[in-house]
Tab-separated table of C-alpha atoms in Angstrom:
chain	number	residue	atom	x	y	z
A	1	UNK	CA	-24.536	43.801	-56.761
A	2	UNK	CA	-20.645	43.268	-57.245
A	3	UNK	CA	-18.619	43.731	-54.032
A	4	UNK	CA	-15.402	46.161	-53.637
A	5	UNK	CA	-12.384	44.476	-53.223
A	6	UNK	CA	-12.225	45.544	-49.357
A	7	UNK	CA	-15.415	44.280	-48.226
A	8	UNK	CA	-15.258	41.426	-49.780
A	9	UNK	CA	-11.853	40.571	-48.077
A	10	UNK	CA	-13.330	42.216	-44.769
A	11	UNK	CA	-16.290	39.145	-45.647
A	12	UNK	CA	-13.609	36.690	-46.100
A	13	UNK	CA	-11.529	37.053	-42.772
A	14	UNK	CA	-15.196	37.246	-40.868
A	15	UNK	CA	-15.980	34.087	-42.256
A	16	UNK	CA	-12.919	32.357	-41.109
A	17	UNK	CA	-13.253	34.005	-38.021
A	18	UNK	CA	-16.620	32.145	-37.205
A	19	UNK	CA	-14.969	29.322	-38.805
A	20	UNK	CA	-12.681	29.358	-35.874
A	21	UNK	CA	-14.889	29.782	-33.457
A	22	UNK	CA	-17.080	26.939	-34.014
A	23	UNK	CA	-13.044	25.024	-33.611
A	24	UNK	CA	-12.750	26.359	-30.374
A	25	UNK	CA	-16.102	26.130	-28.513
A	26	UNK	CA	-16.284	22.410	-30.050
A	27	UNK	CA	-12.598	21.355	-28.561
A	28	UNK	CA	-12.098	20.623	-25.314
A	29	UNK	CA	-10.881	23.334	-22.870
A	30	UNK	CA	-9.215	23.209	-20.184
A	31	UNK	CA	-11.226	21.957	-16.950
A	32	UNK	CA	-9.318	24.313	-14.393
A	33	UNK	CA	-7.127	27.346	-14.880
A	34	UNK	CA	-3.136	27.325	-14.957
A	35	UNK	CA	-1.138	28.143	-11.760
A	36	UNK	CA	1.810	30.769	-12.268
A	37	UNK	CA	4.402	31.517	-9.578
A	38	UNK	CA	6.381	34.450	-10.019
A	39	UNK	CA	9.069	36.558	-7.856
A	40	UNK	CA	7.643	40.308	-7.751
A	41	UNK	CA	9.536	42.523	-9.990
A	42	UNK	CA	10.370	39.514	-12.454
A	43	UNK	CA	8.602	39.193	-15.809
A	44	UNK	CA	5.825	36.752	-15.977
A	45	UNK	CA	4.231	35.008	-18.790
A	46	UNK	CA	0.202	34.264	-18.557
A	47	UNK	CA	-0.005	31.665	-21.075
A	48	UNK	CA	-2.836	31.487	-24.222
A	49	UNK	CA	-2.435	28.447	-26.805
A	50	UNK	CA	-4.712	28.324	-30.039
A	51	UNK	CA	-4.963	24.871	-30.733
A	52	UNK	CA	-3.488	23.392	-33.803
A	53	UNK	CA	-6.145	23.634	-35.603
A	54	UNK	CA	-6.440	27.119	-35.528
A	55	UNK	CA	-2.933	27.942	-37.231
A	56	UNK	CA	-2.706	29.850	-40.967
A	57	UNK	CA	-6.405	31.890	-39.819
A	58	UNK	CA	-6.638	35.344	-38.970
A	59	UNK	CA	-6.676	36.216	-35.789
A	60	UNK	CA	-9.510	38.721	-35.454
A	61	UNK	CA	-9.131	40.023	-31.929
A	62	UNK	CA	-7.655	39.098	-28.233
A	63	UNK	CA	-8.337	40.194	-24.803
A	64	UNK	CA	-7.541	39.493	-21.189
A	65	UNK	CA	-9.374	40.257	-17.707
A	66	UNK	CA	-10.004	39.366	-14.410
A	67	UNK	CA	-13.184	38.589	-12.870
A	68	UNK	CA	-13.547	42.384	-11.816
A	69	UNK	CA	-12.242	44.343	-14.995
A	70	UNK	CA	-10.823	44.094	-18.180
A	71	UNK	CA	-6.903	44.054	-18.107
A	72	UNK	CA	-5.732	44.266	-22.189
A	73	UNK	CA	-7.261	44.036	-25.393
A	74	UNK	CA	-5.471	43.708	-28.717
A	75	UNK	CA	-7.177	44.161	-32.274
A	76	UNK	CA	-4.427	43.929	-34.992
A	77	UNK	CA	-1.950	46.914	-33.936
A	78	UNK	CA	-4.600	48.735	-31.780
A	79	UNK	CA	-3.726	47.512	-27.776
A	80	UNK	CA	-5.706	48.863	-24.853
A	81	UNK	CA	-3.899	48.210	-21.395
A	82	UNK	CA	-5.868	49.127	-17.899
A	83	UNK	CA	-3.942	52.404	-16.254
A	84	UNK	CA	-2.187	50.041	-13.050
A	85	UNK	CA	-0.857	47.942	-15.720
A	86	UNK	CA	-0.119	50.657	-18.187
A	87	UNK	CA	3.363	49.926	-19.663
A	88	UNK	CA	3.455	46.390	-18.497
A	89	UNK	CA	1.537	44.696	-20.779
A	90	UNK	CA	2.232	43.150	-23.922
A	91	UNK	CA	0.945	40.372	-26.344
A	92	UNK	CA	3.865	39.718	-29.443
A	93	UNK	CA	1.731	40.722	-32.694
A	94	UNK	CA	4.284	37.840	-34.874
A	95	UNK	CA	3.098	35.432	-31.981
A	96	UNK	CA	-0.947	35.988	-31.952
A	97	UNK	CA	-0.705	35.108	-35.734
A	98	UNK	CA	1.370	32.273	-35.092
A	99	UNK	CA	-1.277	31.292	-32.731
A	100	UNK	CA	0.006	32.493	-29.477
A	101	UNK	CA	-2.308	34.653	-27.281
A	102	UNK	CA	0.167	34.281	-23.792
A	103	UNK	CA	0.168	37.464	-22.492
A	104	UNK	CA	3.641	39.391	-20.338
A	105	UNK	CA	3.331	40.609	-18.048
A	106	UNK	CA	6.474	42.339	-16.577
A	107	UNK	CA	8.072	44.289	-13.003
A	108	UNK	CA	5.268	41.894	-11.154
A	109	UNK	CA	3.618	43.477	-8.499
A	110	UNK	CA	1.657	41.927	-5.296
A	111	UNK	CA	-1.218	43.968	-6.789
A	112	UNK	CA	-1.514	41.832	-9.832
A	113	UNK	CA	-2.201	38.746	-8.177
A	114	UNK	CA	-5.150	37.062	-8.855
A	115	UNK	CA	-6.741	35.010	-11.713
A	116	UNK	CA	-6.975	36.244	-15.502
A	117	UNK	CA	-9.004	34.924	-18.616
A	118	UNK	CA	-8.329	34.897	-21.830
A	119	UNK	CA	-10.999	35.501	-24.800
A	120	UNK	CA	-10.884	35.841	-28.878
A	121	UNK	CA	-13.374	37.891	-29.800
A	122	UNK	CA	-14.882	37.662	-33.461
A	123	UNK	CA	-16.206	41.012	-34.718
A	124	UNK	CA	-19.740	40.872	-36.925
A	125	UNK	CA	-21.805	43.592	-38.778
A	126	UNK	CA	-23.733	44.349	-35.909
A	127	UNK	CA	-22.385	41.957	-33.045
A	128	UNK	CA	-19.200	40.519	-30.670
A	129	UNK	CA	-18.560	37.106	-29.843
A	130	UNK	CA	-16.614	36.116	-27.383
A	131	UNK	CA	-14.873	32.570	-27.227
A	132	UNK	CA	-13.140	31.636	-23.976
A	133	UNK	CA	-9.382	30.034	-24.653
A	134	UNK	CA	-7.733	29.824	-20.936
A	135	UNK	CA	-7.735	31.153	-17.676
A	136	UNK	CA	-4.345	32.141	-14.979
A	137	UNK	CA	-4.211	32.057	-11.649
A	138	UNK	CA	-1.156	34.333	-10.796
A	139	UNK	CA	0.577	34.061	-7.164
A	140	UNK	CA	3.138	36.108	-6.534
A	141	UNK	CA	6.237	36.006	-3.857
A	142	UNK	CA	8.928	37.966	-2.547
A	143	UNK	CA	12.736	37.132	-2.260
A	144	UNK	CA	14.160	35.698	0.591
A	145	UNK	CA	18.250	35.134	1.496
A	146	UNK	CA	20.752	34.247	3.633
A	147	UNK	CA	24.250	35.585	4.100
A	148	UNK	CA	27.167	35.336	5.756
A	149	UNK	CA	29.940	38.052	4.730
A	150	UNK	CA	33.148	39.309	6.590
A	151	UNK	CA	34.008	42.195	8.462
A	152	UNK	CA	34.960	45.456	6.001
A	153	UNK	CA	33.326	43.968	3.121
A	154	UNK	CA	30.213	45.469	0.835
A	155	UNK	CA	26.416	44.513	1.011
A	156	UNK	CA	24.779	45.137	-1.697
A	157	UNK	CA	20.931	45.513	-1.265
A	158	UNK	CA	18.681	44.658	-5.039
A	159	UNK	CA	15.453	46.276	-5.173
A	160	UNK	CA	14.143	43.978	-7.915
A	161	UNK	CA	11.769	46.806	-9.089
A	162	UNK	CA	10.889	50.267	-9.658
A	163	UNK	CA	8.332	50.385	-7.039
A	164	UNK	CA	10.682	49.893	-3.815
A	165	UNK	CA	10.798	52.640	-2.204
A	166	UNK	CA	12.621	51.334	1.255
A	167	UNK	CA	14.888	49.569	2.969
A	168	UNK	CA	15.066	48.559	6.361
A	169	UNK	CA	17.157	47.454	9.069
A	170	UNK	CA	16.216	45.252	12.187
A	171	UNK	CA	19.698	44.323	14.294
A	172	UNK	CA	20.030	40.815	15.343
A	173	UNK	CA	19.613	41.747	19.350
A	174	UNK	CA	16.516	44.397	18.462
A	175	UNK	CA	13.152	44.385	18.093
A	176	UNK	CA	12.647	48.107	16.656
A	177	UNK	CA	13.394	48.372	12.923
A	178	UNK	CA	15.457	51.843	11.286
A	179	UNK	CA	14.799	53.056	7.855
A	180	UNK	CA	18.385	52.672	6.094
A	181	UNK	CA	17.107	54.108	2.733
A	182	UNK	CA	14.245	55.452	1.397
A	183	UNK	CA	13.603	56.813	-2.323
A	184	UNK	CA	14.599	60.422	-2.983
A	185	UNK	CA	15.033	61.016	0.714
A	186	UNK	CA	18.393	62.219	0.642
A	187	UNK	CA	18.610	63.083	4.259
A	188	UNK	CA	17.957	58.935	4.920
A	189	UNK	CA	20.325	58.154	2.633
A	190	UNK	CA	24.062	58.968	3.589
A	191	UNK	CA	26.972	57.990	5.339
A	192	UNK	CA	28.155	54.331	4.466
A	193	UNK	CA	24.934	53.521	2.264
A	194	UNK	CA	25.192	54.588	-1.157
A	195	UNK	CA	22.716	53.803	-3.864
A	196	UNK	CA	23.153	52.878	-7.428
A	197	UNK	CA	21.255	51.548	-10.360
A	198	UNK	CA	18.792	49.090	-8.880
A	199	UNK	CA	20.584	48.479	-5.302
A	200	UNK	CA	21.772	49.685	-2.581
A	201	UNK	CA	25.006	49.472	-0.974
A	202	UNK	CA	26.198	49.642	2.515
A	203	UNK	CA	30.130	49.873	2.417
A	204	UNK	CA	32.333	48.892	4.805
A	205	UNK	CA	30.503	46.121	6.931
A	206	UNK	CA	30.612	46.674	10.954
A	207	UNK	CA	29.573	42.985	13.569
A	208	UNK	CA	26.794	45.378	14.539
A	209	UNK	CA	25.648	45.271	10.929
A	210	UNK	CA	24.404	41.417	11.985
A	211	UNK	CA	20.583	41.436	11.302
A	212	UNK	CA	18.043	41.524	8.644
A	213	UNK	CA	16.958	43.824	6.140
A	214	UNK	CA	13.875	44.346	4.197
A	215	UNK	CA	13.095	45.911	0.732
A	216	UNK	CA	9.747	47.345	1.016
A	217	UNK	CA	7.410	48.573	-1.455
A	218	UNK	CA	5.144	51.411	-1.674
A	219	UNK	CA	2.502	49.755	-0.022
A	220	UNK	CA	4.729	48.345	2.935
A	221	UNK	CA	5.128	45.101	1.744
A	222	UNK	CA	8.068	43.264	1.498
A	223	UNK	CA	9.777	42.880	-1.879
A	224	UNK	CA	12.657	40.892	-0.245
A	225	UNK	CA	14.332	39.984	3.081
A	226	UNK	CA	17.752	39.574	3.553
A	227	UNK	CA	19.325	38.102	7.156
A	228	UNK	CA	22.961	38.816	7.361
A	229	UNK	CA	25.800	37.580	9.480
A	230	UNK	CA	28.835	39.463	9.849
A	231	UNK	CA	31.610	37.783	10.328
A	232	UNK	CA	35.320	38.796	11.994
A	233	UNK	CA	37.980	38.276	9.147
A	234	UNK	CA	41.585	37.737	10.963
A	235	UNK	CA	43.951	39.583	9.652
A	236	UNK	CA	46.646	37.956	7.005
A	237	UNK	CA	49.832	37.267	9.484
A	238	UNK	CA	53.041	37.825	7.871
A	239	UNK	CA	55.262	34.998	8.718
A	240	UNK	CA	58.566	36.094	9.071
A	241	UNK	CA	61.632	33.883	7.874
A	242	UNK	CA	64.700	33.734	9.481
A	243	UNK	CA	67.814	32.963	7.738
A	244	UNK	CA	70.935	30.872	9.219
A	245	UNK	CA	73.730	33.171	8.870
A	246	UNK	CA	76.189	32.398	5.573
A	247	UNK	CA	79.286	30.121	6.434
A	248	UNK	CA	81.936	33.020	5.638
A	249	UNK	CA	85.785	33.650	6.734
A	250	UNK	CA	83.897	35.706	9.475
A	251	UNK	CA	82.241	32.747	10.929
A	252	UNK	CA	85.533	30.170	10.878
A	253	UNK	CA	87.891	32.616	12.718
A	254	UNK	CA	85.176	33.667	15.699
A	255	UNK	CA	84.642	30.068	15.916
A	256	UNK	CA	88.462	29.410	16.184
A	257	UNK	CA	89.232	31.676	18.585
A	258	UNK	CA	86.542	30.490	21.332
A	259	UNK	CA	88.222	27.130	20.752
A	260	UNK	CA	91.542	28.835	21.865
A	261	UNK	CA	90.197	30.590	24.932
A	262	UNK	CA	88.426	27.223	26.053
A	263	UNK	CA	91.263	25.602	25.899
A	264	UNK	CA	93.631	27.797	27.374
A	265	UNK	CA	91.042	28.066	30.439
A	266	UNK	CA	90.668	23.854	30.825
A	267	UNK	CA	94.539	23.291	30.812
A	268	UNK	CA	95.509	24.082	34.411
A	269	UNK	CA	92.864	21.573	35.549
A	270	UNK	CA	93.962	18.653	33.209
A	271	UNK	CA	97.573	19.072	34.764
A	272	UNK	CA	96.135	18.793	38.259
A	273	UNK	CA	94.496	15.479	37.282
A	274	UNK	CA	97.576	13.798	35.688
C-alpha cells in the first residue's frame, strides 16, 4: 500500500528522531548538574546543548521540570508553561533547531530556586520517549549596596522587579524598622518619597536619613538592601576679592597734602634742635 505524502514525511522525521536518540543516550552526559547564580529580578539562562552530532535533525519535542513538577514543554510552536512561571518562560524556536534547548527564564524570583532537568522527548505511534540532555541547579540572591551621598541630594531606591511591593527604612541609631513605601498604598507613599517607573525616590536627603533600607517582596523577603550615609555638604564660600584702589590725580594730591601738614607740624622741633 503506497503512503500519502504526509505520513510518509511524519515516518521520516520519527525515524530521525530515534536516530537521535540512540546519539544521545550513547554519548556521555554530564556527571553532575550545572550551577547558575542569578540576582532576583534579572533574566537567567538554564542552559541545554545538543551535541554536535545532533545538528541538521529535527527536533521533535523539548521539556523542562523539577523534581516535583513539570515547568515548560515545547512541541514545534505549541509551548506549555506552569501558571507561577506563566509569562516567564521561553525556549527561542530558531535556537532548538539550531540545537539549543537552554531555557530563560526571566524577573527571577526566590521561588524559582531549585534544580531543573532537561528532556527531548521523541513521539511514536503509540508511545513517548524521553532522553535526558542536562540538569540546573538555580541559586538565587538579592542585591546588596553601599552609599555615601550628601546632604539635599536624591536617593533613588530600584525595585529590580515587578513583585516588590515594599520598602523599608531602619535608622542608623534604631532598632524598629518604618514602611517608607508600599505598592498602591497611597497613604504610605507621600511627602519627600515619590515613585516612578521601577524606583523609588526620596528627595531632598536629611543626616537623619543615615540607615538602611530594604526592598521587600511579596513574601517578605528581601529583594535588596541598601545602607546609606548621609553626609553634610559645606556650603560653596564665595571668596571675595579686594581691589587696591587705581593710582588717579585723586590719590597724588591727598597724598601731597599729608606730606605738607607733616611737615609743617615737625618744623618747630627741628629749629629747637639746631
Amino acid at each position: 500500500m503506497k503512503m500519502h505524502g504526509i505520513d510518509r514525511d511524519r515516518h521520516v522525521i520519527h525515524l530521525h528522531c530515534l536516530w537521535i536518540v540512540g546519539c544521545v543516550a550513547s554519548s556521555s552526559l554530564p556527571s553532575g548538574p550545572v550551577s547558575i547564580s542569578s540576582p532576583v529580578g534579572s533574566q537567567a539562562i538554564l542552559p541545554c546543548k545538543w551535541k554536535s552530532q545532533l545538528d541538521n535533525f529535527p527536533v521533535c519535542h523539548v521539556l523542562w521540570q523539577t523534581p516535583n513538577a513539570l515547568v515548560f514543554e515545547q512541541n514545534g510552536e505549541q509551548r506549555w508553561q506552569a501558571s507561577e512561571f506563566e509569562g516567564r518562560l521561553e525556549v527561542p524556536e530558531e535556537k532548538l533547531w539550531e540545537g539549543d534547548c537552554s531555557l530563560i527564564l526571566r524577573d527571577v524570583q526566590f521561588g524559582d530556586v531549585g534544580l531543573y532537568e532537561s528532556f527531548m522527548v521523541v513521539d511514536r505511534t503509540r508511545t513517548k520517549r524521553r532522553v535526558f540532555i542536562q540538569s540546573v541547579q538555580l541559586s538565587v540572591y538579592d542585591h546588596k549596596s553601599k552609599l555615601s551621598m550628601g546632604m539635599g541630594e536624591d536617593l533613588v531606591l530600584k525595585l529590580h522587579t515587578p513583585q516588590a511591593m515594599r520598602v523599608v527604612f531602619q535608622g542608623r541609631n534604631s532598632t524598629e524598622w518604618k514602611v517608607l513605601w508600599m505598592r498602591g498604598d497611597e497613604k504610605v507613599t507621600r511627602g519627600r518619597l515619590e515613585e516612578a517607573e521601577g524606583v523609588v525616590v526620596l528627595r531632598g536627603l536629611r543626616m537623619d536619613n543615615s540607615g538602611t533600607y530594604k526592598v521587600l517582596d511579596s513574601h517578605g523577603l528581601s529583594v535588596s538592601t541598601v545602607k546609606l550615609e548621609v553626609e553634610e555638604v559645606a556650603k560653596t564660600q564665595k571668596m571675595i576679592h579686594i581691589q587696591d584702589k587705581p593710582v588717579g590725580k585723586s590719590t597724588v594730591y591727598g597724598s601731597s597734602s599729608l606730606l605738607i601738614v607733616f611737615v609743617l607740624l615737625i618744623s618747630p622741633l627741628i629749629q629747637q634742635l639746631l
